[in-house]
CSV table of C-alpha atoms and ligand atoms in Angstrom, one decimal:
chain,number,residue,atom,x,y,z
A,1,UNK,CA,-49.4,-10.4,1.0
A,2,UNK,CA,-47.0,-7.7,-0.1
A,3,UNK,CA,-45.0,-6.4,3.1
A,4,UNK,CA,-46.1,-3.2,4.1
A,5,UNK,CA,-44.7,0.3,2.4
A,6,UNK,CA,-42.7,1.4,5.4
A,7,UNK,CA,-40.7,-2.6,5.7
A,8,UNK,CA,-39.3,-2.2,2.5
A,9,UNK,CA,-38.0,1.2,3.4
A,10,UNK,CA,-36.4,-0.3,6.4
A,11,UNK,CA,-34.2,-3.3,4.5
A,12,UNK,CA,-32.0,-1.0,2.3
A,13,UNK,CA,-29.0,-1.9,4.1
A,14,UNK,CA,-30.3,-5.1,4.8
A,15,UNK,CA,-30.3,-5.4,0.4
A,16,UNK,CA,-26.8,-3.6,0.3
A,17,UNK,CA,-25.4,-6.8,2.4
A,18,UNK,CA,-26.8,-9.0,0.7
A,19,UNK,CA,-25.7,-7.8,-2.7
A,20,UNK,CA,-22.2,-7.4,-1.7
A,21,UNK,CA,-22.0,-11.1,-0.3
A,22,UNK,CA,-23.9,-12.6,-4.0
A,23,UNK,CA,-22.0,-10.3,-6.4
A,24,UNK,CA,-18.4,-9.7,-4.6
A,25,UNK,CA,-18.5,-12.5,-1.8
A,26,UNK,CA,-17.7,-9.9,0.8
A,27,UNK,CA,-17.9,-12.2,3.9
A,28,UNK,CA,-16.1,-15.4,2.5
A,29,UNK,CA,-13.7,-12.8,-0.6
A,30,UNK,CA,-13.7,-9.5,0.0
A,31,UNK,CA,-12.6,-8.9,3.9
A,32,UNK,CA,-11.5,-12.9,4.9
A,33,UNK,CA,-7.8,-12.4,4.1
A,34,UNK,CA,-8.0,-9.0,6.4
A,35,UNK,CA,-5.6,-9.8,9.0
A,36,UNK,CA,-4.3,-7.7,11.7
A,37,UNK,CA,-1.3,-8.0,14.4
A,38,UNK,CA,-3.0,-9.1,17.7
A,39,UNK,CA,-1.8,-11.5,19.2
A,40,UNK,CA,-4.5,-13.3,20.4
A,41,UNK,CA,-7.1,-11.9,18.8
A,42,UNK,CA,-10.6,-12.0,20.8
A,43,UNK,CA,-12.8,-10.2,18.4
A,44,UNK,CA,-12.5,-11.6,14.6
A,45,UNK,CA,-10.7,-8.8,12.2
A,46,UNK,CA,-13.8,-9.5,9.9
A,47,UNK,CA,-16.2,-8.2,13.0
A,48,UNK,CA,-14.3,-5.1,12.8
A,49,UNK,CA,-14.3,-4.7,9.3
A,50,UNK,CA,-18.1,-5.3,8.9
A,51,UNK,CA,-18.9,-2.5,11.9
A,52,UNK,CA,-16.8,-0.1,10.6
A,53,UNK,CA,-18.7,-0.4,7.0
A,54,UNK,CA,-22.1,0.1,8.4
A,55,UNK,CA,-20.0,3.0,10.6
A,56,UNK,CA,-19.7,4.4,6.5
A,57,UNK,CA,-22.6,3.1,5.1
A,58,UNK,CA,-25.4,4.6,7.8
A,59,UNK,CA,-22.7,8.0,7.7
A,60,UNK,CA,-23.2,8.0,11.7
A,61,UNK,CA,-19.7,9.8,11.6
A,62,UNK,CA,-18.3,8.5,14.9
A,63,UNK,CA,-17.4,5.6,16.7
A,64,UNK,CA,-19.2,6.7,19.6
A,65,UNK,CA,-22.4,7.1,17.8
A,66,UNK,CA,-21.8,3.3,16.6
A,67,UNK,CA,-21.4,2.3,20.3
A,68,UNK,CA,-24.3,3.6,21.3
A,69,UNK,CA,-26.2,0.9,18.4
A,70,UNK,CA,-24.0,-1.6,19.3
A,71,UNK,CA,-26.8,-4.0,20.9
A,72,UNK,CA,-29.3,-3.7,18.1
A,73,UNK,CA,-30.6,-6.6,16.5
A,74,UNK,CA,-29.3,-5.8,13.6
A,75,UNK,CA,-25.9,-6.5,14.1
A,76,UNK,CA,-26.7,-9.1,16.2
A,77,UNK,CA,-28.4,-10.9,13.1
A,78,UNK,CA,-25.4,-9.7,10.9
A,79,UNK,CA,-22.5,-9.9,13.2
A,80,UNK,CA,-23.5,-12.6,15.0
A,81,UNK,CA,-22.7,-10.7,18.3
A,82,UNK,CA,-22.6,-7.1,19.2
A,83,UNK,CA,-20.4,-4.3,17.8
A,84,UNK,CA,-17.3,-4.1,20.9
A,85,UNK,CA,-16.2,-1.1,21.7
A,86,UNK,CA,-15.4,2.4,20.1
A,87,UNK,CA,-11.5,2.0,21.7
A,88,UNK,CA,-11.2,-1.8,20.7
A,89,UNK,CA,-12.4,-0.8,16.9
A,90,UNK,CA,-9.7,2.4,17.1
A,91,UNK,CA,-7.7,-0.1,18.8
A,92,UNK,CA,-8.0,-3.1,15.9
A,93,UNK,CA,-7.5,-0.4,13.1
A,94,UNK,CA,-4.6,0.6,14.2
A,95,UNK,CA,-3.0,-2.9,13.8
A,96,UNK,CA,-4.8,-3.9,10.6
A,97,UNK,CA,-3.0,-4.7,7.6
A,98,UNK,CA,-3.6,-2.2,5.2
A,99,UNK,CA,-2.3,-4.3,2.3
A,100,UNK,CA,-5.0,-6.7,3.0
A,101,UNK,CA,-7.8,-4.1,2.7
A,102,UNK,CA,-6.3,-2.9,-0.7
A,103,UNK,CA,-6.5,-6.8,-2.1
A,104,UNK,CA,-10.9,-6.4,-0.9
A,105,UNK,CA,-11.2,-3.1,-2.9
A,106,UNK,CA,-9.3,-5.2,-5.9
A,107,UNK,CA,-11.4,-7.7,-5.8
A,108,UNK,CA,-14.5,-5.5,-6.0
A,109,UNK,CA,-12.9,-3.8,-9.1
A,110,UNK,CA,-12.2,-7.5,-11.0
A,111,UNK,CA,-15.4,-8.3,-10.1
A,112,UNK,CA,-17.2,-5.5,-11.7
A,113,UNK,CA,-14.7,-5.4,-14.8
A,114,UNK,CA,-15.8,-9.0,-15.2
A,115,UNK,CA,-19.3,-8.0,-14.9
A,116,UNK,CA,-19.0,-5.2,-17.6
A,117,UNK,CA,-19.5,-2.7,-15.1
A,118,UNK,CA,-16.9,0.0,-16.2
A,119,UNK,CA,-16.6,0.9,-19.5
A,120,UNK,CA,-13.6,2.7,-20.8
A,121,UNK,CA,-13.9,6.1,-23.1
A,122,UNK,CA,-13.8,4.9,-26.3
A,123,UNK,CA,-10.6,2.6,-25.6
A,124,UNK,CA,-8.9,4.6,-23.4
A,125,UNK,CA,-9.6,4.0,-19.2
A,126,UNK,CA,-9.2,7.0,-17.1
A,127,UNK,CA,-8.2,7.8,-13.8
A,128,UNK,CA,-7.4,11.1,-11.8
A,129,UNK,CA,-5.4,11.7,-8.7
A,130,UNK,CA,-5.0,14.1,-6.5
A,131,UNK,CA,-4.1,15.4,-3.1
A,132,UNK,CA,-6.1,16.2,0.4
A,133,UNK,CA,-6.0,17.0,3.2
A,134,UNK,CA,-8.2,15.1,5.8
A,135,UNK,CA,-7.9,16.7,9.2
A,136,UNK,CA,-5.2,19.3,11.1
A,137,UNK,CA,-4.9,19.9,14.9
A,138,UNK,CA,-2.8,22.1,17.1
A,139,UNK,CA,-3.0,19.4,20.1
A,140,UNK,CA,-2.7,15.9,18.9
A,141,UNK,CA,-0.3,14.8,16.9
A,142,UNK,CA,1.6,11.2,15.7
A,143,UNK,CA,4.5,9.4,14.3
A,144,UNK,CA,2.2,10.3,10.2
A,145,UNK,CA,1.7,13.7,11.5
A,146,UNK,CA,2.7,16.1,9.2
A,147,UNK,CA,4.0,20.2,10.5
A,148,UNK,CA,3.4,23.3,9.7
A,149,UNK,CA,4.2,27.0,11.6
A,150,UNK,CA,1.3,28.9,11.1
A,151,UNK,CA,1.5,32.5,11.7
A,152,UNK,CA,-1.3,34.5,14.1
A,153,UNK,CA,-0.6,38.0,14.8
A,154,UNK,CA,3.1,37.8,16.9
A,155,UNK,CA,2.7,34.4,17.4
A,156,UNK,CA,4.1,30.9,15.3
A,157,UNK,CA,2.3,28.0,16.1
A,158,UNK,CA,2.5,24.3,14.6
A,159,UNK,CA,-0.2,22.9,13.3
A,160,UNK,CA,-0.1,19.3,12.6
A,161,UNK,CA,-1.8,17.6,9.8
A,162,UNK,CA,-2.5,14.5,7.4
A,163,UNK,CA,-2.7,14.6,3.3
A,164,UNK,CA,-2.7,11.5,1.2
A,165,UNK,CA,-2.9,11.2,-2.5
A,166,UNK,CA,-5.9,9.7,-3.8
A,167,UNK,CA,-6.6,7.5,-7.0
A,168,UNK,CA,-10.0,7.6,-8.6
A,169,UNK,CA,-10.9,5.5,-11.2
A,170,UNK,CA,-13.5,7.0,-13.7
A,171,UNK,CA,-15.0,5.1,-16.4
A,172,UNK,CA,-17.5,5.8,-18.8
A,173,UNK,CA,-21.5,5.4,-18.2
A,174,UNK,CA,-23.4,2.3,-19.2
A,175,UNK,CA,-26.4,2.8,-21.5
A,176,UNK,CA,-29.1,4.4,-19.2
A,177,UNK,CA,-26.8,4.7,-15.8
A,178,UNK,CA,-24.5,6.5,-14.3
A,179,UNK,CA,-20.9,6.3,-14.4
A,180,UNK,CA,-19.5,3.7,-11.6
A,181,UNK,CA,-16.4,5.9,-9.9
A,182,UNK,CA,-14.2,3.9,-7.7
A,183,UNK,CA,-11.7,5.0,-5.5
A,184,UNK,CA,-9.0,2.4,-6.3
A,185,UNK,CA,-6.1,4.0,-3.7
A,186,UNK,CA,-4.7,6.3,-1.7
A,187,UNK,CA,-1.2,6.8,-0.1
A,188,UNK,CA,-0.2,9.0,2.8
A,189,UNK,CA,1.8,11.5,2.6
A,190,UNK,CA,5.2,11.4,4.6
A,191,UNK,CA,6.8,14.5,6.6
A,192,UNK,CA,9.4,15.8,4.4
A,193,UNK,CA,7.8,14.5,1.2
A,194,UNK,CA,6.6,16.8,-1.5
A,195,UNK,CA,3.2,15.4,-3.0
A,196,UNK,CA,4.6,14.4,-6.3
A,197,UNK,CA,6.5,12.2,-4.8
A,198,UNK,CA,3.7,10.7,-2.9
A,199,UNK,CA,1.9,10.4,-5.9
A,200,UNK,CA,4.6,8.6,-7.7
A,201,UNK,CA,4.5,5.7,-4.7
A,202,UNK,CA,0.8,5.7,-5.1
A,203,UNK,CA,0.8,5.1,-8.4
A,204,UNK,CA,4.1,2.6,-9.1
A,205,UNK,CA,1.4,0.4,-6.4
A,206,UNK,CA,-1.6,0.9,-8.4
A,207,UNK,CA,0.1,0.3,-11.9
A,208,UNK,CA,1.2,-2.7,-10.3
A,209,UNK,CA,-2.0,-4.1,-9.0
A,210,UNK,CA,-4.1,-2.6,-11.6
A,211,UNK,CA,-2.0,-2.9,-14.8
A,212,UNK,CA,-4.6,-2.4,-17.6
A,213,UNK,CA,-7.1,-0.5,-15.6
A,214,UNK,CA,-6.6,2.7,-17.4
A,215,UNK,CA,-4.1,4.0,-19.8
A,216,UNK,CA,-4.6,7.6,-18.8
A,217,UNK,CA,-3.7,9.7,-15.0
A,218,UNK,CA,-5.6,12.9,-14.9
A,219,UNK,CA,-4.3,15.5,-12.5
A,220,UNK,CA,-4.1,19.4,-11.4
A,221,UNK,CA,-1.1,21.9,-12.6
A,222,UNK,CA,1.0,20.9,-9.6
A,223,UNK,CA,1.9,17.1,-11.8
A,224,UNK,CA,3.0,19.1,-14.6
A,225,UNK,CA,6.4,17.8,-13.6
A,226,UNK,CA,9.0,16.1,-15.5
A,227,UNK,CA,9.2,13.5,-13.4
A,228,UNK,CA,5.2,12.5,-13.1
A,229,UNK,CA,5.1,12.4,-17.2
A,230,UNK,CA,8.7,10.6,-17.5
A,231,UNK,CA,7.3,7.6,-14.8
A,232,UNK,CA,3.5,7.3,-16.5
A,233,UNK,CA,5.5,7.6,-20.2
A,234,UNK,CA,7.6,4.6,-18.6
A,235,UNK,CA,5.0,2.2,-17.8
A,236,UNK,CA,2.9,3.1,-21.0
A,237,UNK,CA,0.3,5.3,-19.8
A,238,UNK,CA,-0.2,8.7,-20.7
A,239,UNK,CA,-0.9,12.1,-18.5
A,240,UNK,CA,-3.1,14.7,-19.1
A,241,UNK,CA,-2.6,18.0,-16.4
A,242,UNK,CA,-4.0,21.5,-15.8
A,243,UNK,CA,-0.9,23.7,-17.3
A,244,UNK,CA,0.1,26.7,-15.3
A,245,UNK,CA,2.7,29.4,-15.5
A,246,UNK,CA,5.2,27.2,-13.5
A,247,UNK,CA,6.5,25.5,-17.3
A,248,UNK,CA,6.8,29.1,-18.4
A,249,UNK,CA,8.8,28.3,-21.7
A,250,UNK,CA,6.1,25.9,-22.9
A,251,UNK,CA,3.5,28.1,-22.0
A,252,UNK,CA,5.0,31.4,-23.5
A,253,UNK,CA,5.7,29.1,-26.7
A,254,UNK,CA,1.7,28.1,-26.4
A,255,UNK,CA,1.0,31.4,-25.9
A,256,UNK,CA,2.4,32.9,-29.7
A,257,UNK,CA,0.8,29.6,-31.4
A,258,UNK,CA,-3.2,31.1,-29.9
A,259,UNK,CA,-2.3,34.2,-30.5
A,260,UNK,CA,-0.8,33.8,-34.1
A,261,UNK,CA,-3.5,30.9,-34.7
A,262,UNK,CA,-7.4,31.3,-35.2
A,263,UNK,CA,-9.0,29.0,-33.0
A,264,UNK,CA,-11.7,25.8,-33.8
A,265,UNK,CA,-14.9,26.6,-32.6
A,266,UNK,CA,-16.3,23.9,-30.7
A,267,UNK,CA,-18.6,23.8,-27.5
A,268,UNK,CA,-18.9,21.6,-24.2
A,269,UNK,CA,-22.0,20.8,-22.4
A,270,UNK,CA,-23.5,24.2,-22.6
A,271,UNK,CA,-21.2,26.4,-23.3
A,272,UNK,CA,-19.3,28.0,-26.7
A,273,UNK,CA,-15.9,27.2,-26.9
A,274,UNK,CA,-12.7,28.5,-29.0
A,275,UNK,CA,-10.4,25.7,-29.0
A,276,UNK,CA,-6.4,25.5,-29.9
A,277,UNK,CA,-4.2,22.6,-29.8
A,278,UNK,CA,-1.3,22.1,-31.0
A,279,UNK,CA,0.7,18.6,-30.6
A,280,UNK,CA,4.8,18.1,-31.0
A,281,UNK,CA,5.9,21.0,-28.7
A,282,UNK,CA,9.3,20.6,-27.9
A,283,UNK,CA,9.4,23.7,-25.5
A,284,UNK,CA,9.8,21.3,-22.6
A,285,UNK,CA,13.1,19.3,-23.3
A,286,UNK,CA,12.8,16.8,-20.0
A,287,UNK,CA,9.8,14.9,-20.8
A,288,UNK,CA,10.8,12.3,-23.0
A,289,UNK,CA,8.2,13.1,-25.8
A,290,UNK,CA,7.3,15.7,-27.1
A,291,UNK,CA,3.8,17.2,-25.4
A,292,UNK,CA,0.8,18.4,-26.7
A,293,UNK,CA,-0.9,21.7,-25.6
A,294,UNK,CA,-4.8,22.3,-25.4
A,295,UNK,CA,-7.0,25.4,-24.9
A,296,UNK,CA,-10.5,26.2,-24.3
A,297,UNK,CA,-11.7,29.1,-23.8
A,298,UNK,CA,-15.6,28.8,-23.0
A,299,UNK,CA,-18.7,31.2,-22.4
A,300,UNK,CA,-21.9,30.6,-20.6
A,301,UNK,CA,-24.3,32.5,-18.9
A,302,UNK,CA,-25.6,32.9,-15.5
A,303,UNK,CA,-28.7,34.3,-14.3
A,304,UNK,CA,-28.5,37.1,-12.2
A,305,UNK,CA,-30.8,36.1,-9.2
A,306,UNK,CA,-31.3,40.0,-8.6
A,307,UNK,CA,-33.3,40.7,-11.9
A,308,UNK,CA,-32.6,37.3,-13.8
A,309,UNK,CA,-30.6,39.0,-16.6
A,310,UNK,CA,-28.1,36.8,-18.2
A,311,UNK,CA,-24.6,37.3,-17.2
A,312,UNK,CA,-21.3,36.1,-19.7
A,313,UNK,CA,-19.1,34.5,-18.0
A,314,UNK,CA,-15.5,32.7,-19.5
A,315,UNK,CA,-13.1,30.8,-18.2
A,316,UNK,CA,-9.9,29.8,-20.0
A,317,UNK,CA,-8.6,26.2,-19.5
A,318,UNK,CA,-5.2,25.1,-20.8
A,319,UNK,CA,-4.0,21.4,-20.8
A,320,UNK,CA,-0.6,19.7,-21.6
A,321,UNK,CA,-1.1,15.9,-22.2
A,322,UNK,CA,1.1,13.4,-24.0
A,323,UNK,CA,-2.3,12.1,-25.5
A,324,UNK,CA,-1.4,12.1,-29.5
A,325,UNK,CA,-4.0,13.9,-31.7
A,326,UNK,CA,-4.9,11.1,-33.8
A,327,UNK,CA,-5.9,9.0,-30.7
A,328,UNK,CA,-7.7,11.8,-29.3
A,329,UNK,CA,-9.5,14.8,-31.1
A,330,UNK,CA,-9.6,18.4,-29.3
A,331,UNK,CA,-13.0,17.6,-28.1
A,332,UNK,CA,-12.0,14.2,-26.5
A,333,UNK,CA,-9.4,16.0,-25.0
A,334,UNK,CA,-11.5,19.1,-23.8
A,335,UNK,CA,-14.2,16.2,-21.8
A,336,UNK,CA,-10.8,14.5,-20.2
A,337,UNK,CA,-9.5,17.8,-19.2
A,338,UNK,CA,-12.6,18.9,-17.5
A,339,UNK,CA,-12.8,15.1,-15.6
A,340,UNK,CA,-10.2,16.4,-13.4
A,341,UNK,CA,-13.1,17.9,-11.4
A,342,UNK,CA,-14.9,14.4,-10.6
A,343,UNK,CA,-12.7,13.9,-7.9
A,344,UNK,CA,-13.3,17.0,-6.3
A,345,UNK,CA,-16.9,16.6,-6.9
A,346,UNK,CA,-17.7,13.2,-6.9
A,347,UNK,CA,-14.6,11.7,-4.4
A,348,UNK,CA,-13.3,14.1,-1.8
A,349,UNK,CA,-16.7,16.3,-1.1
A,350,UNK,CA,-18.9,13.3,-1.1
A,351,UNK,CA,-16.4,11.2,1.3
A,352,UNK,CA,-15.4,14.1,3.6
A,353,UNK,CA,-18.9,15.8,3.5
A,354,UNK,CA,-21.6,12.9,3.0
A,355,UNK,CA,-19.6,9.7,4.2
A,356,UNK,CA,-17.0,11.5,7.3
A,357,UNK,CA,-14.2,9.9,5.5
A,358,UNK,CA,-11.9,12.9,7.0
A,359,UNK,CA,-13.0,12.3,10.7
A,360,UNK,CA,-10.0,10.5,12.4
A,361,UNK,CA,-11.9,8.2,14.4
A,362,UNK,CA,-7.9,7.1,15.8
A,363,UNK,CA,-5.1,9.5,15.6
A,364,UNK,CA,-3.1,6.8,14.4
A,365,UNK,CA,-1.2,6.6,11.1
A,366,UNK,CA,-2.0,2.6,10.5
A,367,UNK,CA,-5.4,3.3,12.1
A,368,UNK,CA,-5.9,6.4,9.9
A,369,UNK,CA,-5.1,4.3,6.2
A,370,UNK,CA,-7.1,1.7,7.1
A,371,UNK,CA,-10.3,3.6,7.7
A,372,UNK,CA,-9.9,5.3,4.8
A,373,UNK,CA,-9.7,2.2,2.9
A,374,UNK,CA,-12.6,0.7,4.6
A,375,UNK,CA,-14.5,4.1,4.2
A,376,UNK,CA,-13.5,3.3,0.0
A,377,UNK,CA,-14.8,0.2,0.3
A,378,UNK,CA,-18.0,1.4,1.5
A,379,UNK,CA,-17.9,4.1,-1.0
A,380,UNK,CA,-17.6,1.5,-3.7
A,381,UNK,CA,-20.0,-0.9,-2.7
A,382,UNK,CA,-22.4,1.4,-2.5
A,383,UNK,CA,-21.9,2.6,-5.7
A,384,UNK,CA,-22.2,-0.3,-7.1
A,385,UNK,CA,-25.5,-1.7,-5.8
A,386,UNK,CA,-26.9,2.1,-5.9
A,387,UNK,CA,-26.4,2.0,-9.8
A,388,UNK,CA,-26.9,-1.6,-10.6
A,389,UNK,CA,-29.1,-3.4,-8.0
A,390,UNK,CA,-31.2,-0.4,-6.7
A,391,UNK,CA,-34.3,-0.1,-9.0
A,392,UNK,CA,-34.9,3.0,-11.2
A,393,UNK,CA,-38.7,3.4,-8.8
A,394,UNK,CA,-36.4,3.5,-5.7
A,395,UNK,CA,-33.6,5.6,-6.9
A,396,UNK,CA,-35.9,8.8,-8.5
A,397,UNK,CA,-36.2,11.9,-6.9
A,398,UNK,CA,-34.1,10.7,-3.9
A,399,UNK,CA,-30.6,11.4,-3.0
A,400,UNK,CA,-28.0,8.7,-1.8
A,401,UNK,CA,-28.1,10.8,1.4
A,402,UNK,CA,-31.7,10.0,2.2
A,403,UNK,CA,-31.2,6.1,1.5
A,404,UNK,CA,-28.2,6.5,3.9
A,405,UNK,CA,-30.8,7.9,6.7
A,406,UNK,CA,-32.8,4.7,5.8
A,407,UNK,CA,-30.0,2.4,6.4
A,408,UNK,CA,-29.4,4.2,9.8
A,409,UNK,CA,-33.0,3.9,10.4
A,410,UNK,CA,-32.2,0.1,10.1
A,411,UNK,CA,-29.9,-0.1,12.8
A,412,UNK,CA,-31.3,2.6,15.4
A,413,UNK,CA,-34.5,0.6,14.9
A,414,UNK,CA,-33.3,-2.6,16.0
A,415,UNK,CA,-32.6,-1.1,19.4
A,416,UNK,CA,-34.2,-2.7,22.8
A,417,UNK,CA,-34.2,0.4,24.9
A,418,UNK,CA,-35.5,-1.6,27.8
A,419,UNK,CA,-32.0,-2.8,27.4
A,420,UNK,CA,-29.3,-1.0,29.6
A,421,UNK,CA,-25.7,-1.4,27.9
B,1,ZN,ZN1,-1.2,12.4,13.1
């Protein structure tokens, strides 16, 4: 007898476990080395680990909210014992070791490399950084807080805030499926520290624990810096940013070439293009290789909701990339440019909006990394079995945000309320 429709609605989380402990060993692999610096720890770091995923996973957005399903069956089957308490899991966080957390998200990525899970663009593996900002207060601050005076009609007052820089990896799609994104990093930024410099910590780590995972860094206008193209030239990788009028030689030499030189025409997705690019520019002496500059300037149209007339519109996008020409053409180039955008799109709004990624569930710096790394391993987890496991019949015509109301369905509905916590 088949189990009834509204069963198989309730055991998506249920399937999300159990893929992650048969494809990535997430029990006995992926979270075991996770230690933290208790001293005689009651609660196993693993527990911890496991509640704060569902925390993710079911998006309840607050460790209060997770309290309050603490006694359902479903952890109790999963867990083996109740989630503890919103303080202890704040509590736990704040001494967890970070590093170990980094090593589970590795070991998801080998084992999905090894699984032929995420293709590279035609030889060349991406990734794109960037920074953000994940929550800012006027009352609560701590040792990672950083400060800024923010000025209100006669008054100055400090505002306190965290940004770390983020590293998403983007490969291409499978035949059929969409692309696997994983967020491989992040690193916190450090009062005093520009994010460049951030950036360059976060990505010395990754390079070293990812050394072949991709062979080009993606980022906005604000890593057109000497320094960010001399370290990824350094360890063989290449960097592709947004150029802005902050390298005003080598864009004022750019500027003569596309206005002396008739463009390619070209187009992306749905709009007409006019593209320039022109590789060797030696109009910016302290990168150690000459750079390449790329424009496109594209037209669509946009239907006027008012009388649903079509209205031009055209942006202008210029790029400087160390990427030689005869590796890339101008429309490779054009696509990678534009990738800068997934992690907007597809990593920060997704975890800050969808997943509460940017809640600070302990204002604590340790506690604050490691919930963010948890909250990625979620993320790509879920990623993995949404695009891989999850049949095509399940997937249509349904958002990841409905299957995460399922999931939370899962837990709430393992609640006794004849029980009083
Ligand atoms: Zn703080």
């Amino acid at each position: 007898m088949e189990a009834p429709a509204g069963k198989e609605a309730l055991s998506i989380l249920r399937r999300l476990i159990a893929y992650s402990e048969k494809v990535f060993q997430f029990s006995r692999t992926v979270i075991a080395g996770v230690g933290d610096r208790r001293l005689e720890p009651r609660i196993p770091t693993a527990v911890i680990i496991k509640s704060v995923a569902a925390l993710f996973w079911t998006r309840m957005g607050s460790l209060n909210a997770l309290e309050l399903t603490a006694h359902s069956s479903f952890f109790r089957l999963w867990l083996r014992q109740s989630v503890c308490s919103a303080d202890s899991i704040g509590r736990v966080n704040a001494l967890m070791d970070a590093e170990g957390l980094r090593q589970g998200i590795h070991h998801v990525y080998d084992r999905l490399k090894r699984n032929k899970a995420l293709p590279d663009h035609g030889g060349i593996g991406i990734a794109v950084l960037d920074g953000h900002e994940s929550h800012s207060s006027y009352l609560q601050h701590c040792a990672g807080c950083l400060e800024r005076t923010i000025h209100t009609g006669n008054t100055d007052r400090t505002q306190f805030y965290h940004r770390q820089v983020t590293l998403l990896l983007l490969p291409a799609a499978r035949p059929g499926c969409e692309p696997i994104r994983l967020v491989l990093d992040h690193e916190p930024q450090r009062p005093g520290e520009d994010e460049v410099a951030t950036a360059l910590r976060l990505v010395e780590r990754v390079i070293g624990s990812y050394p072949r995972a991709f062979d080009l860094v993606l980022a906005d206008a604000l890593y057109a810096t000497a320094p960010f193209f001399n370290f990824l030239l350094a360890h063989g990788k290449h960097a592709l940013t947004v150029l802005k009028d902050d390298r005003r030689n080598l864009l004022q030499d750019a500027a003569g070439l596309f206005a002396g030189v008739a463009p390619l025409a070209g187009s992306f997705r749905n709009r007409q293009c006019s593209w320039w690019d022109f590789p060797d520019l030696l109009s910016w002496p302290q990168v150690n290789t000459p750079v390449r500059v790329v424009r496109s300037l594209e037209t669509h149209s946009v239907k006027r909701q008012l009388d649903g007339k079509e209205d031009p519109l055209t942006s202008d996008w210029i790029w400087v990339t160390t990427l030689p020409i005869h590796l890339v053409s101008t429309r490779r180039a054009v696509a990678f440019g534009h990738q800068r955008w997934d992690i907007e799109n597809h990593g920060f709004n997704e975890l800050a909006n969808g997943w509460h990624a940017d809640h600070i569930y302990r204002h604590d710096p340790n506690a604050i990394e490691c919930f963010l790394l948890i909250a990625f391993l979620a993320y790509n987890i879920f990623h993995a079995f949404y695009t891989l496991n999850l049949k095509p019949e399940i997937r249509k015509n349904r958002t990841m945000a409905f299957l995460s109301m399922l999931m939370s369905a899962e837990v709430h509905a393992g609640i006794d309320l004849a029980f009083s916590p």
